[in-house]
PDB file of C-alpha atoms in Angstrom:
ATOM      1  CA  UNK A   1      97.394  73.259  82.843  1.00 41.00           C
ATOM      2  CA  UNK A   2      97.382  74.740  79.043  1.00 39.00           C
ATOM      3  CA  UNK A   3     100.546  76.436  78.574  1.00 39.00           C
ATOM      4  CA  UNK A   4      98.921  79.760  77.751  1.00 34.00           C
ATOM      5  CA  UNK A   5      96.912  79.381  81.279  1.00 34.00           C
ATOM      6  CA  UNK A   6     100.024  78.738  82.675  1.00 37.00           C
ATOM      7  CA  UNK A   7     101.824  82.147  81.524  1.00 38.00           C
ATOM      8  CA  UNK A   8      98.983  84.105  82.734  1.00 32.00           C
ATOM      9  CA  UNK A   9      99.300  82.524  86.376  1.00 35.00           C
ATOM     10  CA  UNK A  10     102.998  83.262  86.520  1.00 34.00           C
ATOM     11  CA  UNK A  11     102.504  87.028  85.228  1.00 32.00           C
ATOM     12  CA  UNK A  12      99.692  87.135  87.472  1.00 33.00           C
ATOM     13  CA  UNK A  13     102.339  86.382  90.350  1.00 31.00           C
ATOM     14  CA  UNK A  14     104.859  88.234  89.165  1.00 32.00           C
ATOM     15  CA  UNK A  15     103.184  91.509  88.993  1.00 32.00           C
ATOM     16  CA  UNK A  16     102.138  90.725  92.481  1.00 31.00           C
ATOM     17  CA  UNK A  17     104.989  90.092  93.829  1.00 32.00           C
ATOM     18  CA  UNK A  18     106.783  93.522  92.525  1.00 32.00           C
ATOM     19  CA  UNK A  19     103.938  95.787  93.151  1.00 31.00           C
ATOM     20  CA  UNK A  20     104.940  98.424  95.655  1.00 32.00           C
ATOM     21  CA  UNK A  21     103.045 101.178  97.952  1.00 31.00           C
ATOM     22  CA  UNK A  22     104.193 104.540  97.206  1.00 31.00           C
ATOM     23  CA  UNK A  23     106.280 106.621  98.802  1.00 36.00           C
ATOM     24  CA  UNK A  24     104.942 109.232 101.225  1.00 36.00           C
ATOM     25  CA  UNK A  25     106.226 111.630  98.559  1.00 43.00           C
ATOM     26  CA  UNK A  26     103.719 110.304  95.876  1.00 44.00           C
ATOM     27  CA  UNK A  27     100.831 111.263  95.657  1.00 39.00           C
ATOM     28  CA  UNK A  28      98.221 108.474  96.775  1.00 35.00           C
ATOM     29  CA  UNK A  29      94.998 108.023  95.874  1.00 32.00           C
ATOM     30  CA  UNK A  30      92.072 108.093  98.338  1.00 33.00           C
ATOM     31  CA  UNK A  31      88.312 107.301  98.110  1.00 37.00           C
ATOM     32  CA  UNK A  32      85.312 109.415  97.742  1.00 38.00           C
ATOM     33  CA  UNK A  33      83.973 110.219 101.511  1.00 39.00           C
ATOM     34  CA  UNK A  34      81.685 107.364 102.737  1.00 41.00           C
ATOM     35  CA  UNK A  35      82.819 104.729 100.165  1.00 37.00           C
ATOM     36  CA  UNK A  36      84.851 101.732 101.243  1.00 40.00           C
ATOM     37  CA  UNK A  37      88.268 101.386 100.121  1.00 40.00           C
ATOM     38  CA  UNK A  38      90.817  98.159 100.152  1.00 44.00           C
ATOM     39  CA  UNK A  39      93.581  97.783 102.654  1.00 43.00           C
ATOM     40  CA  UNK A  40      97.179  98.477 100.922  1.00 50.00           C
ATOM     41  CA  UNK A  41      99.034  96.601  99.143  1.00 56.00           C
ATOM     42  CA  UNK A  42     102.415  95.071 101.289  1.00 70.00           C
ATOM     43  CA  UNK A  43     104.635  97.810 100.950  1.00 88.00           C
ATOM     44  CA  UNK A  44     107.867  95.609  99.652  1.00 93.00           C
ATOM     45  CA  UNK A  45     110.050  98.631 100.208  1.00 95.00           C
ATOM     46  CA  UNK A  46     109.063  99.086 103.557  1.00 94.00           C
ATOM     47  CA  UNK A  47     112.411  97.775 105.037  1.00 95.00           C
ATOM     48  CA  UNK A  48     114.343  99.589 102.998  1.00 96.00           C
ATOM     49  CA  UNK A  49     112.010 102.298 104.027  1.00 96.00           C
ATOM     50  CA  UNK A  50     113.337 101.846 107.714  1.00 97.00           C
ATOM     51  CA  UNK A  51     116.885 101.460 107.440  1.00 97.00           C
ATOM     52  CA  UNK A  52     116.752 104.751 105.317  1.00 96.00           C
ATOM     53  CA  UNK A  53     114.681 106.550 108.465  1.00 96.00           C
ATOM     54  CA  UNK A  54     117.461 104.965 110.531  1.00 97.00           C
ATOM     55  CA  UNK A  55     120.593 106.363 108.180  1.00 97.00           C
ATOM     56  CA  UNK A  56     121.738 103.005 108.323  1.00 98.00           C
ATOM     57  CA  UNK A  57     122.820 103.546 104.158  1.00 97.00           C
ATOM     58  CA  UNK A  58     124.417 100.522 103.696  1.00 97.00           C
ATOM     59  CA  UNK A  59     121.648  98.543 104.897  1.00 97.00           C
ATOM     60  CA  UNK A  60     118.981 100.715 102.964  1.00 97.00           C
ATOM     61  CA  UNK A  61     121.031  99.262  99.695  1.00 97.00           C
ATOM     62  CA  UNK A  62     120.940  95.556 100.632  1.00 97.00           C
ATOM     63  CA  UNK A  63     117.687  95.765 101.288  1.00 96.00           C
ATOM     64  CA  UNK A  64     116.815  97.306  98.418  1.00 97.00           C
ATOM     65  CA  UNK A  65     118.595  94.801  96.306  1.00 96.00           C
ATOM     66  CA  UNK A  66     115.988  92.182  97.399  1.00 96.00           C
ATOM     67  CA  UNK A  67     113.525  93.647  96.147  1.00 95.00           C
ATOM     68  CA  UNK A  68     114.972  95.142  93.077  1.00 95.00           C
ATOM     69  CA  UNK A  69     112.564  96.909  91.169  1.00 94.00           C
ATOM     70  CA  UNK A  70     113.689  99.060  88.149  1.00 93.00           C
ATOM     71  CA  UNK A  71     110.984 100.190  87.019  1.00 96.00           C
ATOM     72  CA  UNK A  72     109.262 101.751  90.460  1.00 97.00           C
ATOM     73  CA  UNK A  73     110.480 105.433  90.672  1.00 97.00           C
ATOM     74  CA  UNK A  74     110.326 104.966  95.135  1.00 97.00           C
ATOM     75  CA  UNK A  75     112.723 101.891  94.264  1.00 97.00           C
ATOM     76  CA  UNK A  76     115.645 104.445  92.377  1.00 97.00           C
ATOM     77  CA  UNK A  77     114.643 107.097  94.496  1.00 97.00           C
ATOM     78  CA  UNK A  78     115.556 104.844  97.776  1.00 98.00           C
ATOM     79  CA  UNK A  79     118.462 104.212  96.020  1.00 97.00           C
ATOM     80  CA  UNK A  80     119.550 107.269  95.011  1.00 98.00           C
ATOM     81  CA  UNK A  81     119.285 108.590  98.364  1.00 97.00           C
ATOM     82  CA  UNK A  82     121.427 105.772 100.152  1.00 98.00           C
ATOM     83  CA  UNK A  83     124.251 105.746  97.864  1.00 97.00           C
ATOM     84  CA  UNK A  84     124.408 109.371  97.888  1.00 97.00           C
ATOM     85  CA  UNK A  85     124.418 108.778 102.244  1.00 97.00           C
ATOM     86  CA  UNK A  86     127.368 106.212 102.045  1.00 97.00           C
ATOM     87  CA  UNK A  87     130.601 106.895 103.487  1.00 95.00           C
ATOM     88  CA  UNK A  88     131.963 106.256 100.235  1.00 95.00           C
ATOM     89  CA  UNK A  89     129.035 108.248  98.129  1.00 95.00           C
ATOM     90  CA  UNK A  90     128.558 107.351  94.615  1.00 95.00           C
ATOM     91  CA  UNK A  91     126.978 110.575  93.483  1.00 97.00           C
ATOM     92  CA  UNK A  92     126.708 109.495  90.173  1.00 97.00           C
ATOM     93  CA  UNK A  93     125.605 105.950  90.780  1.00 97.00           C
ATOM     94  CA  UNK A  94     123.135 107.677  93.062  1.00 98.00           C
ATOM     95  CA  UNK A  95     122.467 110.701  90.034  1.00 98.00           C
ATOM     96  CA  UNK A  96     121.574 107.499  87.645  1.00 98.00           C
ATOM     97  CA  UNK A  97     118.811 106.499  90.116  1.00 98.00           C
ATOM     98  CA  UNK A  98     117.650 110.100  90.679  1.00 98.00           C
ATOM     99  CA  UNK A  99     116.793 110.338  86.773  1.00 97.00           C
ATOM    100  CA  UNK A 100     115.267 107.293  86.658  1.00 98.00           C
ATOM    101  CA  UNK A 101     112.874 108.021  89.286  1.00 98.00           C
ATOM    102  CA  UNK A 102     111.732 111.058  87.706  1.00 97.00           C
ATOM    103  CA  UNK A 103     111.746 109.196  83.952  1.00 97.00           C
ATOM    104  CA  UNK A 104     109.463 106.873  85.682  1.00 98.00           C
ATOM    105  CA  UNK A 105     107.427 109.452  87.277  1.00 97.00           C
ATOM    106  CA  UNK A 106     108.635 112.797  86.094  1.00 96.00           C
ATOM    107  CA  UNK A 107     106.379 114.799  89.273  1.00 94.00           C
ATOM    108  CA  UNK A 108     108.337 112.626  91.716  1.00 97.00           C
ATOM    109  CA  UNK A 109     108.843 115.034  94.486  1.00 97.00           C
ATOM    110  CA  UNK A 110     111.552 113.355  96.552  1.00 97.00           C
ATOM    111  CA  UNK A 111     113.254 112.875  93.733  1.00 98.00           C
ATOM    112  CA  UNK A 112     113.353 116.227  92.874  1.00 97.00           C
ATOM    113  CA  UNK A 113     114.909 117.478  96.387  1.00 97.00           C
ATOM    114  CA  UNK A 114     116.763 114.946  96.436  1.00 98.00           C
ATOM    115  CA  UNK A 115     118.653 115.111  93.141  1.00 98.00           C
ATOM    116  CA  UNK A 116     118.961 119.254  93.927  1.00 98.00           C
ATOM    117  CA  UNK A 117     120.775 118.124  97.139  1.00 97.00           C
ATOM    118  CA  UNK A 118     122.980 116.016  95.041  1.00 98.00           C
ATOM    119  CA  UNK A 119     123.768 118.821  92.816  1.00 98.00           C
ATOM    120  CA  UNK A 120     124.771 121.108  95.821  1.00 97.00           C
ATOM    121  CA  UNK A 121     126.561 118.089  97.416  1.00 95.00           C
ATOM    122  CA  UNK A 122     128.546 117.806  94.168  1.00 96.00           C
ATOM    123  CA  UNK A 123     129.309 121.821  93.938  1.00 96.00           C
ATOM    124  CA  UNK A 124     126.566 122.502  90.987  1.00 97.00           C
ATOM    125  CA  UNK A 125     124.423 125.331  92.216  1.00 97.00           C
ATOM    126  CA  UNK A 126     122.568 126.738  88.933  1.00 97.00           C
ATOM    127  CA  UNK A 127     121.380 122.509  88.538  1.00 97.00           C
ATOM    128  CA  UNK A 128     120.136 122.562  92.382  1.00 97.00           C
ATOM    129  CA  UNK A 129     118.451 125.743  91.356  1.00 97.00           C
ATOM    130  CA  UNK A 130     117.068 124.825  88.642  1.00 97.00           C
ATOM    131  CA  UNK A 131     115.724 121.487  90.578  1.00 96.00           C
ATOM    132  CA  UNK A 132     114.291 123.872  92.807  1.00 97.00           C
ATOM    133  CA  UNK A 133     112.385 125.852  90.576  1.00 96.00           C
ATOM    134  CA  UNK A 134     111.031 122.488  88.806  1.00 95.00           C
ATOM    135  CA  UNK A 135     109.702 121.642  92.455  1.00 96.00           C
ATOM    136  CA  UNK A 136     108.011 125.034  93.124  1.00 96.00           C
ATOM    137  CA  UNK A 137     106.086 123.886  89.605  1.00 95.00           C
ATOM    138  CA  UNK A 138     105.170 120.901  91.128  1.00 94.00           C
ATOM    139  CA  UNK A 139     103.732 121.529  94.206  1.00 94.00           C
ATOM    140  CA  UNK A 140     102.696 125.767  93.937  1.00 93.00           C
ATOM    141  CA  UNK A 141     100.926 125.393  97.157  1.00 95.00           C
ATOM    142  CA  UNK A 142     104.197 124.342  98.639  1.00 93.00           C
ATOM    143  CA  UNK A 143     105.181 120.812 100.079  1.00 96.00           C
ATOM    144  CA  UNK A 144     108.202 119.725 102.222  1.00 96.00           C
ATOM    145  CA  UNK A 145     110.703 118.639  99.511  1.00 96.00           C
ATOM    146  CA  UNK A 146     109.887 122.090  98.601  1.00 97.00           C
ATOM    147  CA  UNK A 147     111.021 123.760 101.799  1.00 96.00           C
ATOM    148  CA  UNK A 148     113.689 120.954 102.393  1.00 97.00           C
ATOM    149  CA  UNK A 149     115.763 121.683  98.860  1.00 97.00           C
ATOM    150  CA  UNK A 150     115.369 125.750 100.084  1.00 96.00           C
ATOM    151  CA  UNK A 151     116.270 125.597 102.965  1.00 96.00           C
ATOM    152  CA  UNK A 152     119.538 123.101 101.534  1.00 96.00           C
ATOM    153  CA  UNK A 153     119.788 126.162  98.919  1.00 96.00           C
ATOM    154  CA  UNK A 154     119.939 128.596 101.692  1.00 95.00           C
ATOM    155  CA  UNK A 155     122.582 126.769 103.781  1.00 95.00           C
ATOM    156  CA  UNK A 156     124.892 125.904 101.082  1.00 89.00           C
ATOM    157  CA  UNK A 157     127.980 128.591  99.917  1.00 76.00           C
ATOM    158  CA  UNK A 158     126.642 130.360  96.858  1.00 74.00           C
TER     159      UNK A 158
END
């Protein structure tokens, strides 16, 4: 095989191998009524996906790890979220991930609730705030991170 040939293949494989569904907090495409569409793509995050829905945190990490992916805003915003969930929380670690997700994908939603629970978590109200109104930009209409990061706001001391 020509060398050049070669490199394609193994690009070719790489970018399928690191090529992730997104998150139920971002946004999805869908087809035009009445036209066919493919079947997903493997969601590699998927088990990471479960230990998070199971608060196992630890888990959520190593399995995250296997599938490293730095430059997938679900991958730092699973992170984010289980490192902020350990018993021993990194919040800054976790605040690292947060801003990569939305560098990646600055209208990541979970991210956005997420890193304005981190900001209560770690006493900084006006940022949490401020996280919230970025969200309300986001989705106007409203959305569940939405109601989730007011209704953090709301039980938090002010």
């Amino acid at each position: 095989m020509h060398p050049t040939t070669r490199r394609l293949a193994a690009t070719a494989v790489l970018m399928a191998t690191t090529l992730c569904a997104h998150a139920a907090d971002t946004p999805t495409p869908t087809g035009a009524p009445g036209t066919a569409t493919r079947a997903p793509a493997a969601d590699a995050l998927g088990p990471a996906r479960e230990k998070v829905a199971a608060k196992e945190w630890a888990a959520a990490v190593d399995a995250l790890m296997l599938v490293r992916n730095d430059s997938n805003a679900d991958w730092h915003n699973l992170m984010g979220l289980a490192l902020r969930n350990l018993p021993a929380a990194d919040f800054a670690v976790a605040e690292f991930h947060y801003a990569e997700a939305l560098r990646i994908n600055p209208a990541h939603r979970g991210a956005m609730e997420y890193l304005g629970e981190l900001y209560l978590q770690t006493g900084r109200r006006a940022q949490a705030e401020a996280q919230l109104a970025a969200l309300a930009r986001a989705c106007p209409a409203g959305c569940p991170e939405l109601s989730d990061l007011k209704a953090a706001l709301a039980k938090a001391r002010p």
